[in-house]
């Protein structure tokens, strides 16, 4: 049987989708699949897709003719094209126009928009899911949303986060020393710097944490359009917050934390929440989207945009080592119940097989 050929298309969206694509690429290559990853060059510098054994083809996050033509060329001999995120799905659909190559779309997250842009997002969602042979949605509400937008086949496909390093050992000690958090608590948030990730609320909470002794350091791993505004506020208010940008060792930074925070407006199946629990890091997260189902009783849940509740929850954990240990143990138990990376790869391969061998269903 000839080698299966797949192209994974990313649009430079969430860090979680890029992490998942890298994990999936590695798993597919290990199973003999020929994988090409098409993404903006900046993503490859962070995630090093070629290190998975995949071929990397730089394609900018644009929908102009030159970018679509580059993507079309990369997909020329693919048996299946798999787009991660709605923008990537629309561009992949354009690139596949006139071809019979099946398109799989993994829908990782909801776009948050108001006013006229909300209508545009609605149209984008419709176009993306209707172009797909199969939509793999990472939470039940996204499955429902895809079906409402006209998806032919929408399925729940929980995305497994890659295994993270443990909290103990030289990597964690080195990272804490680098950040200046050897003798002070380290609070870590991981995710792109966009409004719906709730970093304004996180800064509100950080102002309250200045009253703690010692004052915790808040480290935010991720990049995005809100960086300048967040930096101005951190400087103006003297907040104990460092914006670390994108880092290839993001999972190790998270694993070095005393407490992880996830202050988002909405999440499906948060990669950073999975990484935190798997690493035994206590998590304080907003009770939104798929997060309560994901974490169960293994995290401290607070309302969205409630800086007081977020500040109090983290302060409680910082001051109570026994409670941190209890949550860490609960997190490890909860994580053991989740699908593994191997499970995720197996599910995706089964979908590819359905699409490339339809008579074998």
XYZ file of C-alpha atoms in Angstrom:
361
model
C 0.000 0.000 0.000
C 1.350 3.429 -0.924
C 2.425 5.817 1.812
C -0.344 8.123 3.031
C 0.436 11.769 2.337
C -1.071 14.540 4.443
C -0.639 18.300 4.661
C -1.253 20.006 8.006
C -2.247 23.668 7.522
C -1.899 26.262 10.286
C -2.843 29.901 10.203
C -0.841 31.321 13.091
C -3.780 31.214 15.487
C -3.786 29.809 19.006
C -0.710 28.341 20.647
C -2.783 25.273 21.480
C -3.572 24.521 17.826
C 0.101 24.841 16.869
C 1.153 22.574 19.748
C -1.484 20.023 18.735
C -0.379 20.137 15.094
C 3.219 19.486 16.111
C 2.193 16.569 18.316
C -0.023 15.158 15.576
C 2.715 15.524 12.961
C 5.165 13.606 15.148
C 2.639 10.831 15.774
C 1.731 10.513 12.108
C 5.367 10.407 10.991
C 6.046 7.691 13.564
C 3.269 5.644 11.939
C 4.733 5.955 8.460
C 2.663 8.879 7.176
C 4.380 11.472 5.009
C 3.578 14.828 6.600
C 4.035 18.377 5.333
C 3.292 21.284 7.683
C 2.286 24.565 6.034
C 2.421 27.542 8.391
C 3.901 31.019 8.786
C 7.685 30.823 9.204
C 7.450 32.421 12.670
C 5.531 29.398 13.956
C 8.231 27.005 12.825
C 10.846 28.994 14.735
C 8.847 28.366 17.917
C 7.520 24.846 17.357
C 10.284 23.378 15.135
C 7.949 21.233 13.050
C 10.823 19.758 11.041
C 12.112 18.177 14.252
C 9.036 15.912 14.197
C 10.210 14.382 10.926
C 7.720 16.378 8.876
C 8.604 18.574 5.923
C 7.984 22.266 6.613
C 6.701 24.607 3.904
C 6.468 28.292 4.913
C 3.140 29.796 3.859
C 2.108 33.227 5.194
C -1.215 33.747 6.924
C -2.838 35.534 4.013
C -5.517 34.783 1.468
C -4.005 36.732 -1.428
C -3.383 34.841 -4.705
C 0.351 34.345 -4.045
C -0.198 32.788 -0.605
C -3.052 30.585 -1.833
C -0.939 29.480 -4.804
C 1.917 28.512 -2.460
C -0.482 26.479 -0.344
C -2.039 24.894 -3.423
C 1.386 23.776 -4.616
C 2.208 22.257 -1.213
C -1.076 20.305 -1.291
C -0.631 19.074 -4.874
C 0.028 15.408 -4.040
C -1.758 15.182 -0.675
C -4.211 12.390 0.023
C -5.769 14.418 2.874
C -5.398 18.066 3.868
C -5.962 18.845 7.547
C -6.505 22.472 8.563
C -6.214 23.624 12.163
C -8.469 26.593 12.883
C -11.047 28.408 10.804
C -8.733 30.840 9.008
C -6.504 27.947 7.972
C -9.592 26.020 6.836
C -10.815 28.832 4.581
C -7.377 29.211 2.997
C -7.076 25.458 2.536
C -10.520 25.364 0.882
C -9.404 28.067 -1.547
C -6.200 26.175 -2.295
C -8.116 22.934 -2.937
C -10.680 24.557 -5.224
C -11.402 22.252 -8.162
C -9.688 19.268 -6.557
C -11.224 16.237 -4.898
C -8.712 16.099 -2.047
C -10.687 15.697 1.202
C -10.349 18.444 3.807
C -10.419 17.747 7.535
C -10.822 20.707 9.880
C -9.993 20.681 13.566
C -11.973 23.459 15.258
C -9.978 24.368 18.344
C -11.569 27.568 19.599
C -14.332 30.111 19.098
C -13.655 33.513 17.623
C -14.848 36.393 19.814
C -16.179 39.373 17.903
C -18.725 42.148 18.268
C -20.698 44.313 15.851
C -20.037 43.997 12.131
C -17.112 41.650 12.666
C -19.393 39.175 14.403
C -21.310 38.706 11.142
C -18.001 38.225 9.308
C -16.949 35.540 11.787
C -20.290 33.786 11.292
C -19.713 33.698 7.522
C -16.142 32.479 8.032
C -17.360 29.640 10.248
C -19.976 28.604 7.686
C -17.495 28.610 4.840
C -14.908 26.643 6.815
C -17.167 23.869 8.106
C -19.067 23.450 4.839
C -15.820 22.991 2.943
C -14.770 20.167 5.263
C -15.473 16.493 4.702
C -15.134 16.068 8.484
C -15.005 18.655 11.267
C -13.220 17.525 14.435
C -14.364 19.789 17.258
C -12.528 19.859 20.563
C -15.599 20.411 22.782
C -19.271 19.464 22.670
C -20.449 23.049 22.202
C -18.178 23.390 19.151
C -19.694 20.207 17.698
C -23.136 21.789 18.067
C -21.880 25.058 16.576
C -20.350 23.298 13.566
C -23.597 21.447 12.886
C -25.563 24.683 13.184
C -23.232 26.268 10.602
C -23.895 23.459 8.136
C -21.142 20.897 8.707
C -21.766 17.618 6.876
C -19.980 15.560 9.529
C -18.990 17.035 12.900
C -17.445 14.885 15.630
C -16.108 15.379 19.126
C -12.329 14.967 19.051
C -10.654 15.767 22.368
C -7.154 17.095 21.720
C -4.462 15.660 23.963
C -1.741 18.018 25.117
C 1.847 16.782 24.739
C 3.472 15.279 27.808
C 5.094 17.899 30.007
C 8.247 17.774 32.111
C 7.810 17.226 35.840
C 8.022 20.035 38.344
C 11.157 18.787 40.045
C 14.674 18.676 38.676
C 17.187 20.914 36.944
C 14.900 22.338 34.185
C 12.462 23.831 36.709
C 15.255 25.156 38.935
C 16.999 26.712 35.936
C 13.828 28.363 34.649
C 12.941 29.802 38.053
C 16.464 31.192 38.427
C 16.262 32.728 34.942
C 12.991 34.446 35.825
C 14.113 35.598 39.264
C 11.613 33.426 41.125
C 13.874 31.234 43.254
C 12.656 32.638 46.566
C 9.236 33.920 45.529
C 6.117 32.195 44.209
C 5.861 31.795 40.434
C 2.463 32.133 38.772
C 2.320 31.206 35.078
C -0.271 31.847 32.373
C 0.147 30.367 28.909
C -1.716 31.613 25.847
C -1.736 34.210 23.087
C -2.083 37.863 24.106
C -5.610 38.490 22.865
C -8.582 40.069 24.681
C -10.626 36.889 25.248
C -7.791 35.289 27.213
C -8.585 37.621 30.092
C -5.161 39.105 30.751
C -6.697 42.420 31.788
C -8.317 40.578 34.695
C -5.005 38.848 35.400
C -3.293 42.231 35.732
C -6.056 43.396 38.081
C -5.355 40.347 40.243
C -1.595 40.921 40.042
C -2.110 44.345 41.606
C -3.665 42.634 44.631
C -0.828 40.110 44.846
C 1.621 42.954 45.566
C 0.301 42.777 49.149
C 1.602 39.230 49.573
C 4.993 38.551 51.157
C 6.988 37.614 49.201
C 5.350 39.162 46.150
C 4.711 36.475 43.498
C 6.095 36.843 40.000
C 3.527 36.441 37.220
C 4.990 35.088 33.965
C 2.876 35.151 30.808
C 4.023 32.941 27.934
C 2.568 33.884 24.564
C 2.491 36.593 21.935
C -0.248 38.684 20.365
C -1.719 42.048 19.514
C -2.386 43.006 23.145
C 1.319 43.010 24.069
C 1.844 46.779 23.799
C -1.257 47.635 25.832
C -0.416 45.077 28.520
C 3.193 46.268 28.679
C 2.105 49.901 29.122
C -0.136 48.979 32.009
C 2.475 46.746 33.683
C 4.980 49.602 33.543
C 2.555 52.324 34.609
C 1.279 50.375 37.638
C 4.539 48.662 38.578
C 2.943 45.221 38.388
C 5.041 42.091 39.122
C 4.355 40.660 35.659
C 6.752 39.547 32.915
C 5.614 39.045 29.318
C 7.909 36.289 28.077
C 6.625 36.092 24.496
C 6.549 32.814 22.606
C 8.966 30.203 23.936
C 9.828 26.759 22.652
C 10.054 25.618 26.306
C 6.601 26.950 27.231
C 5.561 23.620 28.769
C 8.678 23.592 30.955
C 7.971 27.152 32.141
C 4.441 26.094 33.066
C 5.740 23.016 34.874
C 8.069 25.207 36.960
C 5.151 27.218 38.361
C 3.713 27.095 41.870
C 0.292 27.942 40.419
C -1.009 28.068 36.850
C -3.785 30.470 35.867
C -6.259 30.383 32.989
C -8.405 33.552 33.105
C -10.070 33.116 29.686
C -13.513 34.220 28.562
C -13.976 30.839 26.865
C -11.972 27.660 26.300
C -12.780 24.392 24.588
C -10.206 21.858 25.768
C -7.375 24.065 26.933
C -3.908 22.749 26.143
C -2.369 24.793 28.945
C -4.878 23.411 31.473
C -3.988 19.886 30.388
C -0.282 20.626 30.623
C -0.663 22.096 34.100
C -2.586 19.145 35.528
C -0.307 16.598 33.886
C 2.722 18.352 35.372
C 1.179 18.394 38.852
C 0.791 22.192 38.904
C -2.281 23.514 40.787
C -4.606 25.387 38.425
C -6.951 28.324 38.936
C -9.217 28.707 35.894
C -12.425 30.391 34.831
C -15.533 28.187 34.822
C -16.249 28.625 31.109
C -16.759 26.500 27.986
C -15.291 23.032 28.219
C -13.016 23.762 31.183
C -15.256 22.422 33.998
C -15.772 19.140 32.115
C -12.051 18.890 31.400
C -10.726 19.502 34.915
C -13.564 18.222 37.108
C -12.697 18.780 40.776
C -8.961 18.951 40.043
C -8.763 22.736 39.686
C -10.041 25.811 41.480
C -12.703 27.393 39.254
C -13.659 31.098 39.416
C -16.084 33.283 37.434
C -14.814 34.996 34.281
C -13.712 38.650 34.666
C -13.870 38.441 38.484
C -10.452 39.767 39.491
C -11.265 39.481 43.183
C -12.102 35.788 42.927
C -9.004 35.116 40.806
C -6.759 37.023 43.212
C -8.226 35.306 46.265
C -8.009 31.838 44.730
C -4.369 32.183 43.781
C -3.456 33.835 47.100
C -5.100 30.953 48.936
C -3.017 28.397 47.057
C 0.204 30.377 47.357
C -0.255 30.444 51.134
C -1.355 26.820 51.548
C 1.221 24.214 50.439
C -1.019 21.361 51.587
C -3.859 22.541 49.368
C -1.451 22.888 46.443
C -0.306 19.313 47.010
C -3.917 18.094 47.170
C -4.839 19.816 43.910
C -1.658 18.567 42.256
C -2.554 14.984 43.172
C -6.148 15.465 41.975
C -4.812 16.912 38.737
C -2.644 13.888 38.054
C -5.625 11.582 38.672
C -7.850 13.633 36.374
C -5.193 13.734 33.657
C -4.913 9.943 33.743
C -8.528 9.764 32.542
C -7.927 11.843 29.398
C -7.167 10.514 25.908
C -3.453 10.281 25.236
C -1.534 11.699 22.273
C -1.551 8.169 20.837
C -5.348 8.066 21.170
C -5.615 11.387 19.339
C -3.353 10.244 16.503
C -5.292 6.973 16.202
C -8.605 8.856 15.941
C -7.248 11.181 13.252
C -5.762 8.277 11.295
C -9.127 6.510 11.407
C -10.750 9.609 9.887
C -8.079 9.775 7.178
C -8.685 6.098 6.413
C -12.438 6.672 6.062
C -11.826 9.489 3.593
C -9.175 7.752 1.496
C -10.790 4.274 1.549
C -14.542 5.055 1.608
C -15.550 1.545 0.515
C -13.851 0.099 3.606
C -16.237 1.829 6.013
